[in-house]
Amino acid sequence: MAIRFEFDPSCLPEVMRSAQVRGALRRKAEEIVPRAKALARSEIGAEFAASITVSEEIRPRGRPTAKVTADRPDAEAHEYGDSSTERRRILGRAAHTRES
């Protein structure tokens, strides 16, 4: 006899806050860091690569996230480009994302 499982959406916030989900998100972000650091070292420099870390936060509606960030004043300029900095998309390329 097959057991039928029905998902109760009201438990989703509790599931998303669980250590297993937060750990899985962090592990995925940690996979991206070495690629991002290698790209940064080869295209920008070691100082930029050293600024790349994983940060975790809880979004306003309770959804946990783990993000790969570069904590430097010029990080946004290197990622998206500006009038004096070439767009490099270090973090986006390391995560294998692309613009639509």
PDB file of N, CA and C in Angstrom:
ATOM      1  N   MET A   1       0.837  -1.172   0.000  1.00  0.00           N
ATOM      2  CA  MET A   1       0.000   0.000   0.000  1.00  0.00           C
ATOM      3  C   MET A   1       0.890   1.247   0.000  1.00  0.00           C
ATOM      4  N   ALA A   2       0.651   2.148  -0.896  1.00  0.00           N
ATOM      5  CA  ALA A   2       1.434   3.364  -1.016  1.00  0.00           C
ATOM      6  C   ALA A   2       1.006   4.387   0.039  1.00  0.00           C
ATOM      7  N   ILE A   3       1.982   5.088   0.547  1.00  0.00           N
ATOM      8  CA  ILE A   3       1.703   6.142   1.518  1.00  0.00           C
ATOM      9  C   ILE A   3       1.632   7.458   0.760  1.00  0.00           C
ATOM     10  N   ARG A   4       0.609   8.199   1.023  1.00  0.00           N
ATOM     11  CA  ARG A   4       0.434   9.476   0.338  1.00  0.00           C
ATOM     12  C   ARG A   4       0.930  10.599   1.249  1.00  0.00           C
ATOM     13  N   PHE A   5       1.721  11.468   0.684  1.00  0.00           N
ATOM     14  CA  PHE A   5       2.268  12.600   1.422  1.00  0.00           C
ATOM     15  C   PHE A   5       1.679  13.865   0.851  1.00  0.00           C
ATOM     16  N   GLU A   6       1.130  14.689   1.712  1.00  0.00           N
ATOM     17  CA  GLU A   6       0.632  15.994   1.289  1.00  0.00           C
ATOM     18  C   GLU A   6       1.429  17.055   2.028  1.00  0.00           C
ATOM     19  N   PHE A   7       2.015  17.939   1.252  1.00  0.00           N
ATOM     20  CA  PHE A   7       2.830  19.008   1.825  1.00  0.00           C
ATOM     21  C   PHE A   7       1.927  20.081   2.414  1.00  0.00           C
ATOM     22  N   ASP A   8       2.238  20.493   3.635  1.00  0.00           N
ATOM     23  CA  ASP A   8       1.503  21.570   4.296  1.00  0.00           C
ATOM     24  C   ASP A   8       2.327  22.851   4.170  1.00  0.00           C
ATOM     25  N   PRO A   9       1.898  23.790   3.327  1.00  0.00           N
ATOM     26  CA  PRO A   9       2.685  25.005   3.103  1.00  0.00           C
ATOM     27  C   PRO A   9       2.894  25.849   4.359  1.00  0.00           C
ATOM     28  N   SER A  10       2.071  25.671   5.357  1.00  0.00           N
ATOM     29  CA  SER A  10       2.233  26.469   6.570  1.00  0.00           C
ATOM     30  C   SER A  10       3.523  26.121   7.321  1.00  0.00           C
ATOM     31  N   CYS A  11       4.109  24.955   7.048  1.00  0.00           N
ATOM     32  CA  CYS A  11       5.354  24.579   7.732  1.00  0.00           C
ATOM     33  C   CYS A  11       6.589  25.059   6.960  1.00  0.00           C
ATOM     34  N   LEU A  12       6.418  25.647   5.802  1.00  0.00           N
ATOM     35  CA  LEU A  12       7.558  26.070   4.986  1.00  0.00           C
ATOM     36  C   LEU A  12       8.483  27.054   5.710  1.00  0.00           C
ATOM     37  N   PRO A  13       7.973  28.070   6.407  1.00  0.00           N
ATOM     38  CA  PRO A  13       8.900  28.967   7.116  1.00  0.00           C
ATOM     39  C   PRO A  13       9.790  28.233   8.117  1.00  0.00           C
ATOM     40  N   GLU A  14       9.247  27.255   8.811  1.00  0.00           N
ATOM     41  CA  GLU A  14      10.039  26.485   9.768  1.00  0.00           C
ATOM     42  C   GLU A  14      11.098  25.654   9.046  1.00  0.00           C
ATOM     43  N   VAL A  15      10.727  25.062   7.934  1.00  0.00           N
ATOM     44  CA  VAL A  15      11.679  24.277   7.144  1.00  0.00           C
ATOM     45  C   VAL A  15      12.797  25.170   6.634  1.00  0.00           C
ATOM     46  N   MET A  16      12.460  26.345   6.122  1.00  0.00           N
ATOM     47  CA  MET A  16      13.470  27.248   5.577  1.00  0.00           C
ATOM     48  C   MET A  16      14.429  27.753   6.653  1.00  0.00           C
ATOM     49  N   ARG A  17      13.990  27.838   7.897  1.00  0.00           N
ATOM     50  CA  ARG A  17      14.858  28.289   8.981  1.00  0.00           C
ATOM     51  C   ARG A  17      15.705  27.156   9.556  1.00  0.00           C
ATOM     52  N   SER A  18      15.507  25.946   9.103  1.00  0.00           N
ATOM     53  CA  SER A  18      16.208  24.803   9.686  1.00  0.00           C
ATOM     54  C   SER A  18      17.707  24.860   9.383  1.00  0.00           C
ATOM     55  N   ALA A  19      18.448  24.240  10.255  1.00  0.00           N
ATOM     56  CA  ALA A  19      19.908  24.198  10.093  1.00  0.00           C
ATOM     57  C   ALA A  19      20.310  23.471   8.809  1.00  0.00           C
ATOM     58  N   GLN A  20      19.533  22.459   8.408  1.00  0.00           N
ATOM     59  CA  GLN A  20      19.865  21.710   7.197  1.00  0.00           C
ATOM     60  C   GLN A  20      19.761  22.592   5.958  1.00  0.00           C
ATOM     61  N   VAL A  21      18.714  23.402   5.872  1.00  0.00           N
ATOM     62  CA  VAL A  21      18.532  24.286   4.709  1.00  0.00           C
ATOM     63  C   VAL A  21      19.603  25.365   4.713  1.00  0.00           C
ATOM     64  N   ARG A  22      19.827  26.001   5.862  1.00  0.00           N
ATOM     65  CA  ARG A  22      20.851  27.051   5.929  1.00  0.00           C
ATOM     66  C   ARG A  22      22.232  26.482   5.617  1.00  0.00           C
ATOM     67  N   GLY A  23      22.505  25.261   6.070  1.00  0.00           N
ATOM     68  CA  GLY A  23      23.790  24.622   5.769  1.00  0.00           C
ATOM     69  C   GLY A  23      23.950  24.330   4.289  1.00  0.00           C
ATOM     70  N   ALA A  24      22.872  23.874   3.650  1.00  0.00           N
ATOM     71  CA  ALA A  24      22.927  23.587   2.212  1.00  0.00           C
ATOM     72  C   ALA A  24      23.163  24.871   1.416  1.00  0.00           C
ATOM     73  N   LEU A  25      22.525  25.952   1.818  1.00  0.00           N
ATOM     74  CA  LEU A  25      22.731  27.232   1.131  1.00  0.00           C
ATOM     75  C   LEU A  25      24.167  27.699   1.291  1.00  0.00           C
ATOM     76  N   ARG A  26      24.700  27.576   2.500  1.00  0.00           N
ATOM     77  CA  ARG A  26      26.084  27.993   2.741  1.00  0.00           C
ATOM     78  C   ARG A  26      27.070  27.130   1.941  1.00  0.00           C
ATOM     79  N   ARG A  27      26.840  25.815   1.910  1.00  0.00           N
ATOM     80  CA  ARG A  27      27.735  24.934   1.130  1.00  0.00           C
ATOM     81  C   ARG A  27      27.737  25.311  -0.348  1.00  0.00           C
ATOM     82  N   LYS A  28      26.573  25.642  -0.886  1.00  0.00           N
ATOM     83  CA  LYS A  28      26.492  26.040  -2.295  1.00  0.00           C
ATOM     84  C   LYS A  28      27.290  27.327  -2.522  1.00  0.00           C
ATOM     85  N   ALA A  29      27.154  28.276  -1.613  1.00  0.00           N
ATOM     86  CA  ALA A  29      27.915  29.532  -1.734  1.00  0.00           C
ATOM     87  C   ALA A  29      29.414  29.264  -1.604  1.00  0.00           C
ATOM     88  N   GLU A  30      29.795  28.360  -0.694  1.00  0.00           N
ATOM     89  CA  GLU A  30      31.212  28.037  -0.509  1.00  0.00           C
ATOM     90  C   GLU A  30      31.811  27.391  -1.758  1.00  0.00           C
ATOM     91  N   GLU A  31      30.997  26.719  -2.569  1.00  0.00           N
ATOM     92  CA  GLU A  31      31.482  26.144  -3.837  1.00  0.00           C
ATOM     93  C   GLU A  31      31.862  27.228  -4.827  1.00  0.00           C
ATOM     94  N   ILE A  32      31.216  28.370  -4.746  1.00  0.00           N
ATOM     95  CA  ILE A  32      31.436  29.471  -5.691  1.00  0.00           C
ATOM     96  C   ILE A  32      32.694  30.265  -5.337  1.00  0.00           C
ATOM     97  N   VAL A  33      33.013  30.366  -4.047  1.00  0.00           N
ATOM     98  CA  VAL A  33      34.116  31.215  -3.582  1.00  0.00           C
ATOM     99  C   VAL A  33      35.449  30.911  -4.272  1.00  0.00           C
ATOM    100  N   PRO A  34      35.907  29.656  -4.380  1.00  0.00           N
ATOM    101  CA  PRO A  34      37.208  29.434  -5.031  1.00  0.00           C
ATOM    102  C   PRO A  34      37.241  29.898  -6.487  1.00  0.00           C
ATOM    103  N   ARG A  35      36.147  29.702  -7.215  1.00  0.00           N
ATOM    104  CA  ARG A  35      36.099  30.170  -8.613  1.00  0.00           C
ATOM    105  C   ARG A  35      36.163  31.691  -8.660  1.00  0.00           C
ATOM    106  N   ALA A  36      35.417  32.344  -7.766  1.00  0.00           N
ATOM    107  CA  ALA A  36      35.411  33.808  -7.740  1.00  0.00           C
ATOM    108  C   ALA A  36      36.790  34.354  -7.381  1.00  0.00           C
ATOM    109  N   LYS A  37      37.437  33.746  -6.406  1.00  0.00           N
ATOM    110  CA  LYS A  37      38.774  34.211  -6.009  1.00  0.00           C
ATOM    111  C   LYS A  37      39.794  34.007  -7.118  1.00  0.00           C
ATOM    112  N   ALA A  38      39.703  32.890  -7.832  1.00  0.00           N
ATOM    113  CA  ALA A  38      40.634  32.644  -8.934  1.00  0.00           C
ATOM    114  C   ALA A  38      40.432  33.676 -10.048  1.00  0.00           C
ATOM    115  N   LEU A  39      39.189  33.950 -10.410  1.00  0.00           N
ATOM    116  CA  LEU A  39      38.913  34.966 -11.423  1.00  0.00           C
ATOM    117  C   LEU A  39      39.406  36.333 -10.973  1.00  0.00           C
ATOM    118  N   ALA A  40      39.137  36.673  -9.709  1.00  0.00           N
ATOM    119  CA  ALA A  40      39.545  37.978  -9.186  1.00  0.00           C
ATOM    120  C   ALA A  40      41.062  38.126  -9.185  1.00  0.00           C
ATOM    121  N   ARG A  41      41.768  37.080  -8.758  1.00  0.00           N
ATOM    122  CA  ARG A  41      43.239  37.143  -8.746  1.00  0.00           C
ATOM    123  C   ARG A  41      43.795  37.343 -10.146  1.00  0.00           C
ATOM    124  N   SER A  42      43.219  36.646 -11.134  1.00  0.00           N
ATOM    125  CA  SER A  42      43.765  36.732 -12.485  1.00  0.00           C
ATOM    126  C   SER A  42      43.387  38.029 -13.199  1.00  0.00           C
ATOM    127  N   GLU A  43      42.242  38.604 -12.876  1.00  0.00           N
ATOM    128  CA  GLU A  43      41.785  39.782 -13.622  1.00  0.00           C
ATOM    129  C   GLU A  43      41.932  41.099 -12.873  1.00  0.00           C
ATOM    130  N   ILE A  44      41.943  41.071 -11.548  1.00  0.00           N
ATOM    131  CA  ILE A  44      41.986  42.318 -10.775  1.00  0.00           C
ATOM    132  C   ILE A  44      43.194  42.346  -9.852  1.00  0.00           C
ATOM    133  N   GLY A  45      43.326  41.349  -8.984  1.00  0.00           N
ATOM    134  CA  GLY A  45      44.464  41.308  -8.074  1.00  0.00           C
ATOM    135  C   GLY A  45      44.147  40.535  -6.809  1.00  0.00           C
ATOM    136  N   ALA A  46      45.190  40.231  -6.061  1.00  0.00           N
ATOM    137  CA  ALA A  46      45.046  39.426  -4.840  1.00  0.00           C
ATOM    138  C   ALA A  46      44.228  40.138  -3.769  1.00  0.00           C
ATOM    139  N   GLU A  47      44.336  41.470  -3.705  1.00  0.00           N
ATOM    140  CA  GLU A  47      43.585  42.209  -2.691  1.00  0.00           C
ATOM    141  C   GLU A  47      42.082  42.068  -2.904  1.00  0.00           C
ATOM    142  N   PHE A  48      41.673  42.117  -4.154  1.00  0.00           N
ATOM    143  CA  PHE A  48      40.246  41.951  -4.456  1.00  0.00           C
ATOM    144  C   PHE A  48      39.814  40.528  -4.118  1.00  0.00           C
ATOM    145  N   ALA A  49      40.614  39.549  -4.472  1.00  0.00           N
ATOM    146  CA  ALA A  49      40.286  38.149  -4.184  1.00  0.00           C
ATOM    147  C   ALA A  49      40.146  37.923  -2.685  1.00  0.00           C
ATOM    148  N   ALA A  50      40.981  38.562  -1.893  1.00  0.00           N
ATOM    149  CA  ALA A  50      40.920  38.398  -0.435  1.00  0.00           C
ATOM    150  C   ALA A  50      39.632  38.968   0.153  1.00  0.00           C
ATOM    151  N   SER A  51      38.980  39.859  -0.553  1.00  0.00           N
ATOM    152  CA  SER A  51      37.750  40.477  -0.035  1.00  0.00           C
ATOM    153  C   SER A  51      36.505  39.632  -0.306  1.00  0.00           C
ATOM    154  N   ILE A  52      36.640  38.533  -1.009  1.00  0.00           N
ATOM    155  CA  ILE A  52      35.487  37.698  -1.368  1.00  0.00           C
ATOM    156  C   ILE A  52      35.190  36.709  -0.246  1.00  0.00           C
ATOM    157  N   THR A  53      33.968  36.774   0.268  1.00  0.00           N
ATOM    158  CA  THR A  53      33.548  35.915   1.379  1.00  0.00           C
ATOM    159  C   THR A  53      32.096  35.488   1.181  1.00  0.00           C
ATOM    160  N   VAL A  54      31.627  34.638   2.081  1.00  0.00           N
ATOM    161  CA  VAL A  54      30.219  34.231   2.105  1.00  0.00           C
ATOM    162  C   VAL A  54      29.548  34.957   3.264  1.00  0.00           C
ATOM    163  N   SER A  55      28.394  35.542   2.995  1.00  0.00           N
ATOM    164  CA  SER A  55      27.612  36.161   4.064  1.00  0.00           C
ATOM    165  C   SER A  55      26.225  35.533   4.074  1.00  0.00           C
ATOM    166  N   GLU A  56      25.689  35.382   5.270  1.00  0.00           N
ATOM    167  CA  GLU A  56      24.366  34.796   5.427  1.00  0.00           C
ATOM    168  C   GLU A  56      23.432  35.837   6.021  1.00  0.00           C
ATOM    169  N   GLU A  57      22.169  35.779   5.617  1.00  0.00           N
ATOM    170  CA  GLU A  57      21.173  36.676   6.181  1.00  0.00           C
ATOM    171  C   GLU A  57      19.791  36.046   6.059  1.00  0.00           C
ATOM    172  N   ILE A  58      18.871  36.599   6.785  1.00  0.00           N
ATOM    173  CA  ILE A  58      17.470  36.198   6.690  1.00  0.00           C
ATOM    174  C   ILE A  58      16.722  37.349   6.043  1.00  0.00           C
ATOM    175  N   ARG A  59      16.068  37.081   4.942  1.00  0.00           N
ATOM    176  CA  ARG A  59      15.297  38.096   4.219  1.00  0.00           C
ATOM    177  C   ARG A  59      14.092  38.520   5.056  1.00  0.00           C
ATOM    178  N   PRO A  60      13.489  39.665   4.750  1.00  0.00           N
ATOM    179  CA  PRO A  60      12.376  40.170   5.567  1.00  0.00           C
ATOM    180  C   PRO A  60      11.213  39.194   5.765  1.00  0.00           C
ATOM    181  N   ARG A  61      10.932  38.379   4.796  1.00  0.00           N
ATOM    182  CA  ARG A  61       9.831  37.422   4.939  1.00  0.00           C
ATOM    183  C   ARG A  61      10.285  36.076   5.503  1.00  0.00           C
ATOM    184  N   GLY A  62      11.513  36.011   6.015  1.00  0.00           N
ATOM    185  CA  GLY A  62      11.992  34.823   6.694  1.00  0.00           C
ATOM    186  C   GLY A  62      12.790  33.848   5.860  1.00  0.00           C
ATOM    187  N   ARG A  63      13.070  34.190   4.596  1.00  0.00           N
ATOM    188  CA  ARG A  63      13.822  33.270   3.735  1.00  0.00           C
ATOM    189  C   ARG A  63      15.318  33.449   3.972  1.00  0.00           C
ATOM    190  N   PRO A  64      16.019  32.369   4.319  1.00  0.00           N
ATOM    191  CA  PRO A  64      17.462  32.483   4.525  1.00  0.00           C
ATOM    192  C   PRO A  64      18.198  32.551   3.188  1.00  0.00           C
ATOM    193  N   THR A  65      19.322  33.239   3.186  1.00  0.00           N
ATOM    194  CA  THR A  65      20.166  33.297   1.996  1.00  0.00           C
ATOM    195  C   THR A  65      21.628  33.171   2.416  1.00  0.00           C
ATOM    196  N   ALA A  66      22.438  32.714   1.515  1.00  0.00           N
ATOM    197  CA  ALA A  66      23.893  32.716   1.668  1.00  0.00           C
ATOM    198  C   ALA A  66      24.429  33.303   0.372  1.00  0.00           C
ATOM    199  N   LYS A  67      25.160  34.407   0.489  1.00  0.00           N
ATOM    200  CA  LYS A  67      25.629  35.118  -0.695  1.00  0.00           C
ATOM    201  C   LYS A  67      27.145  35.191  -0.722  1.00  0.00           C
ATOM    202  N   VAL A  68      27.689  35.148  -1.915  1.00  0.00           N
ATOM    203  CA  VAL A  68      29.112  35.393  -2.111  1.00  0.00           C
ATOM    204  C   VAL A  68      29.242  36.883  -2.385  1.00  0.00           C
ATOM    205  N   THR A  69      30.019  37.568  -1.559  1.00  0.00           N
ATOM    206  CA  THR A  69      30.151  39.010  -1.692  1.00  0.00           C
ATOM    207  C   THR A  69      31.618  39.413  -1.725  1.00  0.00           C
ATOM    208  N   ALA A  70      31.865  40.555  -2.314  1.00  0.00           N
ATOM    209  CA  ALA A  70      33.186  41.177  -2.275  1.00  0.00           C
ATOM    210  C   ALA A  70      33.020  42.458  -1.465  1.00  0.00           C
ATOM    211  N   ASP A  71      33.716  42.541  -0.364  1.00  0.00           N
ATOM    212  CA  ASP A  71      33.556  43.651   0.570  1.00  0.00           C
ATOM    213  C   ASP A  71      34.624  44.716   0.327  1.00  0.00           C
ATOM    214  N   ARG A  72      34.454  45.422  -0.766  1.00  0.00           N
ATOM    215  CA  ARG A  72      35.361  46.519  -1.117  1.00  0.00           C
ATOM    216  C   ARG A  72      34.545  47.640  -1.718  1.00  0.00           C
ATOM    217  N   PRO A  73      34.986  48.864  -1.572  1.00  0.00           N
ATOM    218  CA  PRO A  73      34.224  49.987  -2.146  1.00  0.00           C
ATOM    219  C   PRO A  73      34.081  49.904  -3.671  1.00  0.00           C
ATOM    220  N   ASP A  74      35.068  49.332  -4.351  1.00  0.00           N
ATOM    221  CA  ASP A  74      35.006  49.267  -5.810  1.00  0.00           C
ATOM    222  C   ASP A  74      34.427  47.957  -6.338  1.00  0.00           C
ATOM    223  N   ALA A  75      33.903  47.105  -5.465  1.00  0.00           N
ATOM    224  CA  ALA A  75      33.388  45.794  -5.898  1.00  0.00           C
ATOM    225  C   ALA A  75      32.233  45.937  -6.881  1.00  0.00           C
ATOM    226  N   GLU A  76      31.320  46.847  -6.610  1.00  0.00           N
ATOM    227  CA  GLU A  76      30.177  47.031  -7.515  1.00  0.00           C
ATOM    228  C   GLU A  76      30.635  47.504  -8.891  1.00  0.00           C
ATOM    229  N   ALA A  77      31.616  48.375  -8.926  1.00  0.00           N
ATOM    230  CA  ALA A  77      32.133  48.859 -10.205  1.00  0.00           C
ATOM    231  C   ALA A  77      32.772  47.726 -11.008  1.00  0.00           C
ATOM    232  N   HIS A  78      33.498  46.843 -10.338  1.00  0.00           N
ATOM    233  CA  HIS A  78      34.114  45.718 -11.050  1.00  0.00           C
ATOM    234  C   HIS A  78      33.062  44.711 -11.520  1.00  0.00           C
ATOM    235  N   GLU A  79      32.008  44.549 -10.749  1.00  0.00           N
ATOM    236  CA  GLU A  79      30.973  43.581 -11.127  1.00  0.00           C
ATOM    237  C   GLU A  79      30.136  44.101 -12.296  1.00  0.00           C
ATOM    238  N   TYR A  80      29.670  45.341 -12.200  1.00  0.00           N
ATOM    239  CA  TYR A  80      28.726  45.879 -13.192  1.00  0.00           C
ATOM    240  C   TYR A  80      29.328  46.907 -14.135  1.00  0.00           C
ATOM    241  N   GLY A  81      30.516  47.407 -13.811  1.00  0.00           N
ATOM    242  CA  GLY A  81      31.148  48.425 -14.638  1.00  0.00           C
ATOM    243  C   GLY A  81      30.616  49.813 -14.324  1.00  0.00           C
ATOM    244  N   ASP A  82      31.424  50.796 -14.621  1.00  0.00           N
ATOM    245  CA  ASP A  82      30.996  52.184 -14.528  1.00  0.00           C
ATOM    246  C   ASP A  82      31.812  52.997 -15.526  1.00  0.00           C
ATOM    247  N   SER A  83      31.753  54.292 -15.427  1.00  0.00           N
ATOM    248  CA  SER A  83      32.412  55.123 -16.428  1.00  0.00           C
ATOM    249  C   SER A  83      33.938  54.970 -16.433  1.00  0.00           C
ATOM    250  N   SER A  84      34.511  54.511 -15.325  1.00  0.00           N
ATOM    251  CA  SER A  84      35.966  54.384 -15.279  1.00  0.00           C
ATOM    252  C   SER A  84      36.460  52.949 -15.030  1.00  0.00           C
ATOM    253  N   THR A  85      35.547  52.007 -14.874  1.00  0.00           N
ATOM    254  CA  THR A  85      35.938  50.619 -14.581  1.00  0.00           C
ATOM    255  C   THR A  85      35.241  49.663 -15.535  1.00  0.00           C
ATOM    256  N   GLU A  86      36.025  48.772 -16.113  1.00  0.00           N
ATOM    257  CA  GLU A  86      35.465  47.772 -17.025  1.00  0.00           C
ATOM    258  C   GLU A  86      34.595  46.780 -16.252  1.00  0.00           C
ATOM    259  N   ARG A  87      33.482  46.409 -16.827  1.00  0.00           N
ATOM    260  CA  ARG A  87      32.586  45.416 -16.235  1.00  0.00           C
ATOM    261  C   ARG A  87      33.234  44.040 -16.328  1.00  0.00           C
ATOM    262  N   ARG A  88      33.398  43.365 -15.190  1.00  0.00           N
ATOM    263  CA  ARG A  88      34.070  42.072 -15.180  1.00  0.00           C
ATOM    264  C   ARG A  88      33.174  40.912 -14.745  1.00  0.00           C
ATOM    265  N   ARG A  89      32.143  41.169 -13.977  1.00  0.00           N
ATOM    266  CA  ARG A  89      31.202  40.140 -13.498  1.00  0.00           C
ATOM    267  C   ARG A  89      31.911  38.950 -12.869  1.00  0.00           C
ATOM    268  N   ILE A  90      32.827  39.224 -11.970  1.00  0.00           N
ATOM    269  CA  ILE A  90      33.586  38.170 -11.290  1.00  0.00           C
ATOM    270  C   ILE A  90      32.642  37.226 -10.541  1.00  0.00           C
ATOM    271  N   LEU A  91      31.771  37.767  -9.710  1.00  0.00           N
ATOM    272  CA  LEU A  91      30.881  36.934  -8.901  1.00  0.00           C
ATOM    273  C   LEU A  91      29.841  36.238  -9.761  1.00  0.00           C
ATOM    274  N   GLY A  92      29.286  36.950 -10.713  1.00  0.00           N
ATOM    275  CA  GLY A  92      28.282  36.350 -11.603  1.00  0.00           C
ATOM    276  C   GLY A  92      28.846  35.213 -12.443  1.00  0.00           C
ATOM    277  N   ARG A  93      30.047  35.413 -12.964  1.00  0.00           N
ATOM    278  CA  ARG A  93      30.665  34.352 -13.755  1.00  0.00           C
ATOM    279  C   ARG A  93      31.040  33.154 -12.896  1.00  0.00           C
ATOM    280  N   ALA A  94      31.501  33.412 -11.680  1.00  0.00           N
ATOM    281  CA  ALA A  94      31.862  32.314 -10.783  1.00  0.00           C
ATOM    282  C   ALA A  94      30.638  31.482 -10.423  1.00  0.00           C
ATOM    283  N   ALA A  95      29.497  32.147 -10.324  1.00  0.00           N
ATOM    284  CA  ALA A  95      28.237  31.428 -10.007  1.00  0.00           C
ATOM    285  C   ALA A  95      27.575  30.867 -11.253  1.00  0.00           C
ATOM    286  N   HIS A  96      28.160  31.098 -12.398  1.00  0.00           N
ATOM    287  CA  HIS A  96      27.619  30.637 -13.687  1.00  0.00           C
ATOM    288  C   HIS A  96      26.258  31.250 -13.978  1.00  0.00           C
ATOM    289  N   THR A  97      26.107  32.529 -13.640  1.00  0.00           N
ATOM    290  CA  THR A  97      24.861  33.216 -13.965  1.00  0.00           C
ATOM    291  C   THR A  97      25.067  34.009 -15.231  1.00  0.00           C
ATOM    292  N   ARG A  98      23.984  34.421 -15.827  1.00  0.00           N
ATOM    293  CA  ARG A  98      24.076  35.255 -17.016  1.00  0.00           C
ATOM    294  C   ARG A  98      22.897  36.199 -17.043  1.00  0.00           C
ATOM    295  N   GLU A  99      23.088  37.301 -17.712  1.00  0.00           N
ATOM    296  CA  GLU A  99      22.005  38.270 -17.827  1.00  0.00           C
ATOM    297  C   GLU A  99      21.033  37.839 -18.883  1.00  0.00           C
ATOM    298  N   SER A 100      19.794  38.150 -18.666  1.00  0.00           N
ATOM    299  CA  SER A 100      18.751  37.811 -19.654  1.00  0.00           C
ATOM    300  C   SER A 100      18.747  38.790 -20.789  1.00  0.00           C
TER     301      SER A 100
END
